[in-house]
GROMACS .gro file of C-alpha atoms in nm:
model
  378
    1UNK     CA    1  11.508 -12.438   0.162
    2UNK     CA    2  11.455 -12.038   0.204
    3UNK     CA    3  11.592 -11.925   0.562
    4UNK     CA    4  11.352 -11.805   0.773
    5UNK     CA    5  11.386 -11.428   0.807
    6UNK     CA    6  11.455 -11.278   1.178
    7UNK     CA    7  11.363 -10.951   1.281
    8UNK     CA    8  11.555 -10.934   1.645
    9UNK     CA    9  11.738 -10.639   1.837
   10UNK     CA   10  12.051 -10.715   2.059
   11UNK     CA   11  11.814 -10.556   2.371
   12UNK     CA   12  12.178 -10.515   2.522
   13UNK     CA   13  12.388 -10.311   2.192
   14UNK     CA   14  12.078 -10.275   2.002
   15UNK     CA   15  12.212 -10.378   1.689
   16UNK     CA   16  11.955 -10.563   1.490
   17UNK     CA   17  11.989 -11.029   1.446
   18UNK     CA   18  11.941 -11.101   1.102
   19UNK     CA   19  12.036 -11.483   1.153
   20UNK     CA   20  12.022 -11.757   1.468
   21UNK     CA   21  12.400 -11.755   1.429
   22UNK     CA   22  12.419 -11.374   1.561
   23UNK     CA   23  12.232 -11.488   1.873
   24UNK     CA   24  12.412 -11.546   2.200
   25UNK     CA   25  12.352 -11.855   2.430
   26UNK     CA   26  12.231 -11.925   2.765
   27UNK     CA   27  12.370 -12.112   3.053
   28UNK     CA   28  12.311 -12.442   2.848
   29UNK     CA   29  12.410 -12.295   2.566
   30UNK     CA   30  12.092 -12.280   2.361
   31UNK     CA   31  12.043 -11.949   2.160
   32UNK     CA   32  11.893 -11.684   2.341
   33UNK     CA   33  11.672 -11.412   2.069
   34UNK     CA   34  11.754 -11.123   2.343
   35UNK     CA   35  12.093 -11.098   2.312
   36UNK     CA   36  12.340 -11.118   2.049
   37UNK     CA   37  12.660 -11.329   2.039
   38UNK     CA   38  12.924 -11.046   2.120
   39UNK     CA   39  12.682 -10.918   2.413
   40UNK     CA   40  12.608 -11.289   2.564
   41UNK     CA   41  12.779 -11.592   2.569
   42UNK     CA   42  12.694 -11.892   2.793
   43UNK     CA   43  12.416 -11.702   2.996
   44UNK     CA   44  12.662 -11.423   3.129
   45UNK     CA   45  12.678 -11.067   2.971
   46UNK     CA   46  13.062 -11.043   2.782
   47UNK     CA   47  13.128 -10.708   2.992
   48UNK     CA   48  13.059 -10.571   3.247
   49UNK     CA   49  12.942 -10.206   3.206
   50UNK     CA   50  12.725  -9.902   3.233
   51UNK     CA   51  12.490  -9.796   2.963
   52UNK     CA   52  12.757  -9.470   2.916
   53UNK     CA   53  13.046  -9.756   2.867
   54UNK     CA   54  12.830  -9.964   2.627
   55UNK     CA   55  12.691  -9.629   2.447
   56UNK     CA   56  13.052  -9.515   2.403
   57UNK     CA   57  13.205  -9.876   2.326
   58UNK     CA   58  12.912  -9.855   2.024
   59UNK     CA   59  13.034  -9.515   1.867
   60UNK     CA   60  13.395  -9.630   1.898
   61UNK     CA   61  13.339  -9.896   1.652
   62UNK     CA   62  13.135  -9.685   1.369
   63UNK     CA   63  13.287  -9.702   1.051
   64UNK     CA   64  13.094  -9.454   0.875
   65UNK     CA   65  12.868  -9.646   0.726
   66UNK     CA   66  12.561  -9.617   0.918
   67UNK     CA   67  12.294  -9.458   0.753
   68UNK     CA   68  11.916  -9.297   0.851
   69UNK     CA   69  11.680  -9.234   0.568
   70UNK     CA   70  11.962  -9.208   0.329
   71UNK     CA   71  12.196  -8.960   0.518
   72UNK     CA   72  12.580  -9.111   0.704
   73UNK     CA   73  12.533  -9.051   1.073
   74UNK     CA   74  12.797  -8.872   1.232
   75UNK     CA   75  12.899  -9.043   1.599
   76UNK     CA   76  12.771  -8.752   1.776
   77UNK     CA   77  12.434  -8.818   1.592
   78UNK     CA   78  12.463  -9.171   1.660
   79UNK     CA   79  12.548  -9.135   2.034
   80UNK     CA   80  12.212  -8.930   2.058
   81UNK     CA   81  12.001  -9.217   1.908
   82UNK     CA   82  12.151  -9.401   2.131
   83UNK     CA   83  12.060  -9.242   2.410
   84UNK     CA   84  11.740  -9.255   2.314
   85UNK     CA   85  11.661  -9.605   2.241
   86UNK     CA   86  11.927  -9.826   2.544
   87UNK     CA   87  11.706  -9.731   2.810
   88UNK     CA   88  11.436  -9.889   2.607
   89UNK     CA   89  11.642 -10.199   2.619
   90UNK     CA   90  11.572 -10.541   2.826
   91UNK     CA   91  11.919 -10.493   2.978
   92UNK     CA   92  11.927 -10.172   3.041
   93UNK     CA   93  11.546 -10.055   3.124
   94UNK     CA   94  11.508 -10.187   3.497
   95UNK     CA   95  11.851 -10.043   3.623
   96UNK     CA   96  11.787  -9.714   3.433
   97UNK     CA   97  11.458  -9.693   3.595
   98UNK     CA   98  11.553  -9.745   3.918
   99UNK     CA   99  11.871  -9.490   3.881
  100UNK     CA  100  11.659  -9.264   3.733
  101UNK     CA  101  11.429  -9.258   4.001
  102UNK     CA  102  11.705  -9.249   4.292
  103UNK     CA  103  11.843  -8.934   4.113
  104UNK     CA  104  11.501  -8.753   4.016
  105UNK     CA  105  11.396  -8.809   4.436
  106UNK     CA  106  11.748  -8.714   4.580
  107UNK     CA  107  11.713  -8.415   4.312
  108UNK     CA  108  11.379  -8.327   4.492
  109UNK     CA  109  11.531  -8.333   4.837
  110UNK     CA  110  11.820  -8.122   4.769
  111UNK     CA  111  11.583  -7.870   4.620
  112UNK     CA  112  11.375  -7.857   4.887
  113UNK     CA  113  11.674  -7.814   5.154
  114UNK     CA  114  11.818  -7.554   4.934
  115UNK     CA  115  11.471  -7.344   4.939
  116UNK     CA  116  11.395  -7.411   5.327
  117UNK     CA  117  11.763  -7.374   5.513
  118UNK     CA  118  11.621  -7.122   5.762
  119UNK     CA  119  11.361  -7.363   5.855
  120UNK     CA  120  11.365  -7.704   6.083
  121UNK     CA  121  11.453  -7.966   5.790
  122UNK     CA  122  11.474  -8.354   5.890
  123UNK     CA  123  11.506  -8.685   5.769
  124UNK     CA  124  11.149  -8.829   5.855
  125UNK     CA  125  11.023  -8.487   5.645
  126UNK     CA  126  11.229  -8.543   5.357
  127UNK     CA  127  11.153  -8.915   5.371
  128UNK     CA  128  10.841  -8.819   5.292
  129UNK     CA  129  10.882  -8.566   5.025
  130UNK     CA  130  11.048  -8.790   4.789
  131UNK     CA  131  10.800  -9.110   4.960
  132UNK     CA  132  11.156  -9.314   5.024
  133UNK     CA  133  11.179  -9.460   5.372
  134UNK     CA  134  11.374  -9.316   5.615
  135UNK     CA  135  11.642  -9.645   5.612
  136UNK     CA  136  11.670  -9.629   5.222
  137UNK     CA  137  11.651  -9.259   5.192
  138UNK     CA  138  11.962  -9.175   5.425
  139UNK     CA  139  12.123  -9.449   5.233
  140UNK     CA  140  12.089  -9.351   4.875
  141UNK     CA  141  12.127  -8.999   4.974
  142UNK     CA  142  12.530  -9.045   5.122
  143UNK     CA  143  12.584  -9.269   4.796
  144UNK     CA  144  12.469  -8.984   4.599
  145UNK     CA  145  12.552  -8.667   4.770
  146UNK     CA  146  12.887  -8.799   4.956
  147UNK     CA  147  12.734  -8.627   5.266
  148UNK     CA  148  12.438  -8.755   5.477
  149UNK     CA  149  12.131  -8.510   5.512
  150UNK     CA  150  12.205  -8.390   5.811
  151UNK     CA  151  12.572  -8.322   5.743
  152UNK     CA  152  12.480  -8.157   5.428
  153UNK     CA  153  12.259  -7.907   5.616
  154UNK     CA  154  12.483  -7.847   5.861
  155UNK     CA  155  12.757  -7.757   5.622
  156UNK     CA  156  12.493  -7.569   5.407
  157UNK     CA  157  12.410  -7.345   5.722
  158UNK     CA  158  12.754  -7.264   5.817
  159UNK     CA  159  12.855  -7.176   5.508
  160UNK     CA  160  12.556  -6.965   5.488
  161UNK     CA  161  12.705  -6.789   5.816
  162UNK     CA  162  13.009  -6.731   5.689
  163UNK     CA  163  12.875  -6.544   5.383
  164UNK     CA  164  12.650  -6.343   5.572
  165UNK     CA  165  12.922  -6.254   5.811
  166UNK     CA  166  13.148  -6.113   5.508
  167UNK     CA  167  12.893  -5.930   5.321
  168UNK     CA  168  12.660  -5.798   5.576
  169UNK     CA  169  12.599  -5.616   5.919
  170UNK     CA  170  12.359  -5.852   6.015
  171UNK     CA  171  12.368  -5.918   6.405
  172UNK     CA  172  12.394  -6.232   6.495
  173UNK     CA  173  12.053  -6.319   6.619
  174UNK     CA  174  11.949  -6.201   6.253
  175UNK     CA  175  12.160  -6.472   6.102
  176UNK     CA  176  12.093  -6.722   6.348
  177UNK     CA  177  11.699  -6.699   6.242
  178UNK     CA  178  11.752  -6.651   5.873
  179UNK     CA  179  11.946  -7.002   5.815
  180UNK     CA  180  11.783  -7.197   6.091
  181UNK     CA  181  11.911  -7.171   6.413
  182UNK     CA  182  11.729  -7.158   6.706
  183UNK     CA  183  11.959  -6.928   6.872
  184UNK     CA  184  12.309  -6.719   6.841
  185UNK     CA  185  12.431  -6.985   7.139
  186UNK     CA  186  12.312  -7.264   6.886
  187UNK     CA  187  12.493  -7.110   6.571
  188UNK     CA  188  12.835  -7.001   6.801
  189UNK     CA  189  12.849  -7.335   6.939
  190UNK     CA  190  12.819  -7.497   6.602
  191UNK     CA  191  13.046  -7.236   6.437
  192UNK     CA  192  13.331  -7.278   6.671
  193UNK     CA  193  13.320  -7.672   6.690
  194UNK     CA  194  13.343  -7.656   6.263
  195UNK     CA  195  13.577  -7.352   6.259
  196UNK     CA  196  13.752  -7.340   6.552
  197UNK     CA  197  13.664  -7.028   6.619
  198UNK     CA  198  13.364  -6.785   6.730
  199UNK     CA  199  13.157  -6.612   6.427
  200UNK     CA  200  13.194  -6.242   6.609
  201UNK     CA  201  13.604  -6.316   6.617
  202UNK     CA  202  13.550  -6.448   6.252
  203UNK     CA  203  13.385  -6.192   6.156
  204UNK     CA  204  13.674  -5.896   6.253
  205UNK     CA  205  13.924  -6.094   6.080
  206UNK     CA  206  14.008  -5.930   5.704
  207UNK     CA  207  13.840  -6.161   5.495
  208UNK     CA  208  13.740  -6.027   5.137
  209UNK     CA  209  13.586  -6.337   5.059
  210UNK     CA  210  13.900  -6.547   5.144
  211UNK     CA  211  13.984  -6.436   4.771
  212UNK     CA  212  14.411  -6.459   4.724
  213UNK     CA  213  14.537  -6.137   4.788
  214UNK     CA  214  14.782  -6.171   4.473
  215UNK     CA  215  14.413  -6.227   4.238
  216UNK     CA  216  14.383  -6.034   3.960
  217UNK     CA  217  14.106  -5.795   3.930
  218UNK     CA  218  13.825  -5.726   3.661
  219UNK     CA  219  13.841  -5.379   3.577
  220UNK     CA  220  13.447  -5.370   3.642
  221UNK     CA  221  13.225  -5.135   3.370
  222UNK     CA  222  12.947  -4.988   3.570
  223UNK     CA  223  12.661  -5.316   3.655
  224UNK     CA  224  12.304  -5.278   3.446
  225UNK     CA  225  12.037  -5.293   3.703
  226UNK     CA  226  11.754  -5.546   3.583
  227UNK     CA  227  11.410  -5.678   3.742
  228UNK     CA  228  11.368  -5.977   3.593
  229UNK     CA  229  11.087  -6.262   3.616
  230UNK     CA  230  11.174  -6.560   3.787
  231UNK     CA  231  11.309  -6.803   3.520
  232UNK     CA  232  11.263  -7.214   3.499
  233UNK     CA  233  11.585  -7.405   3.406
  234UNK     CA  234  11.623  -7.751   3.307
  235UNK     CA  235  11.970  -7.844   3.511
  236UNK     CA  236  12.194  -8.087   3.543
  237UNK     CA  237  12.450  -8.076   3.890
  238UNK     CA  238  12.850  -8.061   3.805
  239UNK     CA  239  13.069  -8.299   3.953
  240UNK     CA  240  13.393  -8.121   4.130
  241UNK     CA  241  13.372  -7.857   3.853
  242UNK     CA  242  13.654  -7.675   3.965
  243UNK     CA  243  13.935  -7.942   3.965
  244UNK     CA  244  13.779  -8.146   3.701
  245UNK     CA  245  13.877  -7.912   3.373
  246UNK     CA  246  13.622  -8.091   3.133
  247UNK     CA  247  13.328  -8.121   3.375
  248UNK     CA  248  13.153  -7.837   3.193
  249UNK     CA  249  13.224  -7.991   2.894
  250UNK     CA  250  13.081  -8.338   2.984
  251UNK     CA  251  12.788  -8.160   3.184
  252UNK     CA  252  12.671  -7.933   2.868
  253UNK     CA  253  12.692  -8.240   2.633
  254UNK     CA  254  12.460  -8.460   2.884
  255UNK     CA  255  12.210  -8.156   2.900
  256UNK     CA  256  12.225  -8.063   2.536
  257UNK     CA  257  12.128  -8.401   2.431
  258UNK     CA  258  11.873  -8.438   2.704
  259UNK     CA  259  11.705  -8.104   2.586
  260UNK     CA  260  11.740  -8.230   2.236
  261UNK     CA  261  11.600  -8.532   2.296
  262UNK     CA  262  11.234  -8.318   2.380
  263UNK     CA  263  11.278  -8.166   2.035
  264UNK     CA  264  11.243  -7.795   2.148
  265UNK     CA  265  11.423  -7.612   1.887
  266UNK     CA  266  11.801  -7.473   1.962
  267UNK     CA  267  11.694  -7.115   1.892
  268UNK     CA  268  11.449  -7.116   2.202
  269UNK     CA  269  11.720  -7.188   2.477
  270UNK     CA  270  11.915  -6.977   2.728
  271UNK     CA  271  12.257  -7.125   2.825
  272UNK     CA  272  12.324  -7.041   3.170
  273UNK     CA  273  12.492  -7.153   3.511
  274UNK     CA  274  12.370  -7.131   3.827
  275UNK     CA  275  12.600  -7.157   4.133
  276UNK     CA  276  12.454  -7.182   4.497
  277UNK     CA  277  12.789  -7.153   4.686
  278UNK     CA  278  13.113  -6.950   4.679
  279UNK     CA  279  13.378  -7.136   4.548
  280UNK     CA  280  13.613  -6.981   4.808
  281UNK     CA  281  13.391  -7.030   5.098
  282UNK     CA  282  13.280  -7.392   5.022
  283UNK     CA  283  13.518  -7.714   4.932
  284UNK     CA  284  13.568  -7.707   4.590
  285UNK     CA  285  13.428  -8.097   4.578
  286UNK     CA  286  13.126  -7.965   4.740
  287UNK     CA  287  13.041  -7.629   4.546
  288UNK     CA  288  12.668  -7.663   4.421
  289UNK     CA  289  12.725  -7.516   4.047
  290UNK     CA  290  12.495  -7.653   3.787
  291UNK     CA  291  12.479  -7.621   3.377
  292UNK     CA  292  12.117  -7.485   3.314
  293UNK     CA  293  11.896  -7.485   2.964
  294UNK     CA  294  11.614  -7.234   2.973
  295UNK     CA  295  11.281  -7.448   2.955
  296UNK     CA  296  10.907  -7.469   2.949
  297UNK     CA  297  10.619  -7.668   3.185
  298UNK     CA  298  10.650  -7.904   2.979
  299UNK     CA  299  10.897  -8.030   3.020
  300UNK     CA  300  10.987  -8.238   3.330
  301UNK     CA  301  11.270  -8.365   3.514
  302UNK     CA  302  11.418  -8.707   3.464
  303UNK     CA  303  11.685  -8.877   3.661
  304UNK     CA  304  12.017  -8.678   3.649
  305UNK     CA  305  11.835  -8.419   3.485
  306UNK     CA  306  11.615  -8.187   3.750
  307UNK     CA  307  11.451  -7.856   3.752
  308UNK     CA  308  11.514  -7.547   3.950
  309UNK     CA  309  11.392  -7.205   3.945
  310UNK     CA  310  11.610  -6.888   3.866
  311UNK     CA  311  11.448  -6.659   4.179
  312UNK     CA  312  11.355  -6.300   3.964
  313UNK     CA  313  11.413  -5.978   4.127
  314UNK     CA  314  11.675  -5.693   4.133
  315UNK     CA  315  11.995  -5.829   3.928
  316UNK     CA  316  12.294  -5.624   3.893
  317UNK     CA  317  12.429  -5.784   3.588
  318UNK     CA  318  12.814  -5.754   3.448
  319UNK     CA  319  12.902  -5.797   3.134
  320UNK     CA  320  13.223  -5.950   3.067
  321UNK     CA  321  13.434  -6.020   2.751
  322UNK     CA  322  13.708  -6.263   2.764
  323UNK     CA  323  13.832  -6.672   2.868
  324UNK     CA  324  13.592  -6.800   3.135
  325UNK     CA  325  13.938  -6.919   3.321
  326UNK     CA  326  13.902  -6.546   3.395
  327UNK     CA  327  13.569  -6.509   3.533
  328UNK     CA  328  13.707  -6.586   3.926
  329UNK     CA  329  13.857  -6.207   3.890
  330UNK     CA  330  13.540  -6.070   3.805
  331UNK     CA  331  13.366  -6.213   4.097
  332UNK     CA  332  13.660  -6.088   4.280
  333UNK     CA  333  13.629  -5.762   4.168
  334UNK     CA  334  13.217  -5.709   4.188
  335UNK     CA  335  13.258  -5.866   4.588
  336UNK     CA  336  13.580  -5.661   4.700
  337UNK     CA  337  13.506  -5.295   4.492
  338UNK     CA  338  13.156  -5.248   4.363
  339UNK     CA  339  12.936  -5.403   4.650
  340UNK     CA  340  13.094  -5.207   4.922
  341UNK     CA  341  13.076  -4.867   4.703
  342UNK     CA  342  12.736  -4.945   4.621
  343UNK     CA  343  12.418  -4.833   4.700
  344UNK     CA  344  12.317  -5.192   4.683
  345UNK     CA  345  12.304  -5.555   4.914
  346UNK     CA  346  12.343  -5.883   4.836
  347UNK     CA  347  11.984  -6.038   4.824
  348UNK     CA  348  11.992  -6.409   4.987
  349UNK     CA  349  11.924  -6.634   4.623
  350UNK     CA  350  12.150  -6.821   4.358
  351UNK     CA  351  12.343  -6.595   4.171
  352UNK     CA  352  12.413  -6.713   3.733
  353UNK     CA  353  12.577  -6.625   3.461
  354UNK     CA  354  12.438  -6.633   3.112
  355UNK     CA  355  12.670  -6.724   2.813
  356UNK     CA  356  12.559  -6.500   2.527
  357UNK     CA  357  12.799  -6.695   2.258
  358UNK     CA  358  13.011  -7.022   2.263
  359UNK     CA  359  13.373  -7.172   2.263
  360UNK     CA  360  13.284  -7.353   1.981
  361UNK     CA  361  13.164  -6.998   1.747
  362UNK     CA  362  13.411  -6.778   1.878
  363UNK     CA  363  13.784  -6.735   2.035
  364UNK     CA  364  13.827  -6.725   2.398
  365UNK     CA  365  13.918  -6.315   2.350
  366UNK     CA  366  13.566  -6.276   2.241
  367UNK     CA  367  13.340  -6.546   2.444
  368UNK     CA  368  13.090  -6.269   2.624
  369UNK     CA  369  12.941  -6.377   2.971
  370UNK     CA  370  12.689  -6.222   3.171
  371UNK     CA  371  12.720  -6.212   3.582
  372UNK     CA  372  12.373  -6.163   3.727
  373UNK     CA  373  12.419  -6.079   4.124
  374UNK     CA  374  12.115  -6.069   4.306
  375UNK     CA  375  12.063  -5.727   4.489
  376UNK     CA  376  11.820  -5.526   4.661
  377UNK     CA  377  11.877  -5.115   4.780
  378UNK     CA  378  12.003  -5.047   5.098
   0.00000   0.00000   0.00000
């Protein structure tokens, strides 16, 4: 008798059933035609894991053998597909939905507080923004943040004073308005209970930037000044990027595949980073530093993955030749010697660097980096 031929994906692995012996079984241990027998056995899932874990576990067992239209997949190749189809899955679609979702609103949130810190922010308004309720939204936004909103304003805003108290000779009525204090009292009283101390005795304590007095310095080639248009990015936010050495790594590889996912040609990117804090102002764990692919409208964000705006306007931008490790001493150098000679201010937006070549093409002598600093003429 000819077997009956079955046309069934694993909708947890993908990997196609050919026969009722590669199906897995249900509680009562009849075959179930969703799952396959090394994903399910007696109604419960083999392993617990994330769609990363089960992507990964995949490519770990590739023997070389799988093939597309005639051509070997490499595992990078194959990890892309991959990508692709799991959240397509039965197992995987609802939670990747939902996760998506939580990550695309608390995106939208953090944008918005980011672009309105000198105005009154709360949780009903944000609430609302993203159309979470206020319970569920203060919720998912500690899981995902680590802070709650109004701790992560707070710290935003002070750290905001702190800048501005280093690099400007703003009073402090000036600074109270632009990050969203009603008052200096408000700000001072604030300041002190964070600090421990007052912002004007703060503010006549030597600070340059809290950098180490012992940090090397970038001998600094005179800055090109450049208008440029405001630019739209494709981003995705770096986890503890300065104690985690491959979190760059890990955060290009998620973007690049994302990006190539759209099929929008290589050629038409920009690689850049965009950094909305001071890495020796702000806990390291905290800094706000995201990995950023130059885009187009359309294009739209999708869980993990959001969209920002590069602010255009007045750049001084520094090129620099050399190991990224390095790159601390040319911030060091443009804040401590060629602002305060300048005939420039720092303008109140992001500040980025774009990576003209790659790790990967050339030697860490010759990686070249441009420093864009936002500026405006005194």
């Amino acid at each position: 008798m000819e077997q009956t031929k079955i046309e069934a994906i694993c909708q947890s692995c993908g990997m196609p059933m050919l026969a009722t012996e590669h199906f897995g079984t249900k509680s009562d241990n009849s075959p179930s035609a969703d799952y396959c027998c090394y994903c399910f056995q007696s109604g419960h899932f083999t392993h617990d894991m994330s769609i990363e874990d089960a992507i990964e576990s995949n490519v770990s067992y590739m023997d070389g053998s799988e093939k597309i239209d005639g051509r070997t997949l490499t595992k990078s190749e194959a990890a892309l597909r991959m990508h692709v189809q799991f959240p397509s899955l039965k197992r995987w679609s609802a939670h990747e939905s939902t996760h998506k979702e939580y990550f695309k609103a608390i995106n939208r949130a953090v944008d918005y507080i980011n672009e309105h810190l000198n105005q009154p922010v709360n949780l009903y308004d944000l609430a609302n923004i993203v159309n979470i309720s206020e319970f569920h939204f203060h919720r998912i936004f500690k899981a995902l943040v680590g802070e709650s909103p109004g701790e992560y304003i707070q710290r935003l805003r002070l750290e905001k004073a702190i800048f501005k108290l280093q690099t400007t000779k703003l009073t402090l009525t000036e600074i109270a308005e632009q990050i969203g204090y009603q008052s200096p009292h408000a700000l001072s009283k604030a300041f002190k209970k964070r600090f421990g101390t007052s912002p004007s005795v703060f503010r006549a304590q030597p600070s340059d930037l809290s950098f180490p007095i012992n940090e090397p310095e970038f001998l600094l080639i005179e800055p090109e000044i450049k208008e440029i248009n405001p630019k739209k990015v494709m981003t995705f936010q770096i986890a503890n990027p300065f104690e985690n050495k491959d979190a760059f790594v890990q955060g290009w590889r998620k973007l690049v595949q994302f990006m190539n996912v759209t099929g929008i040609p290589d050629a038409t990117h920009e690689y850049l980073s965009l950094s909305r804090d001071v890495s020796t102002i702000t806990e390291s764990s905290k800094c706000r530093t995201y990995v950023c692919i130059s885009t187009n409208p359309n294009i739209k964000p999708e869980g993990e993955f959001g969209q920002q705006i590069i602010a255009g306007g007045l750049y001084a931008v520094f090129t620099y030749k050399g190991a990224y490790k390095n790159l601390e001493s040319v911030y060091c150098s443009i804040y401590r010697n060629w602002i305060p000679n300048s005939k420039y201010e720092l303008r109140d937006v992001a500040f980025f660097e774009k990576y003209l070549n790659t790790p990967d093409v050339v030697s860490q002598d010759e990686l070249l980096t441009e420093v864009y600093i936002p500026v405006s003429i005194l």
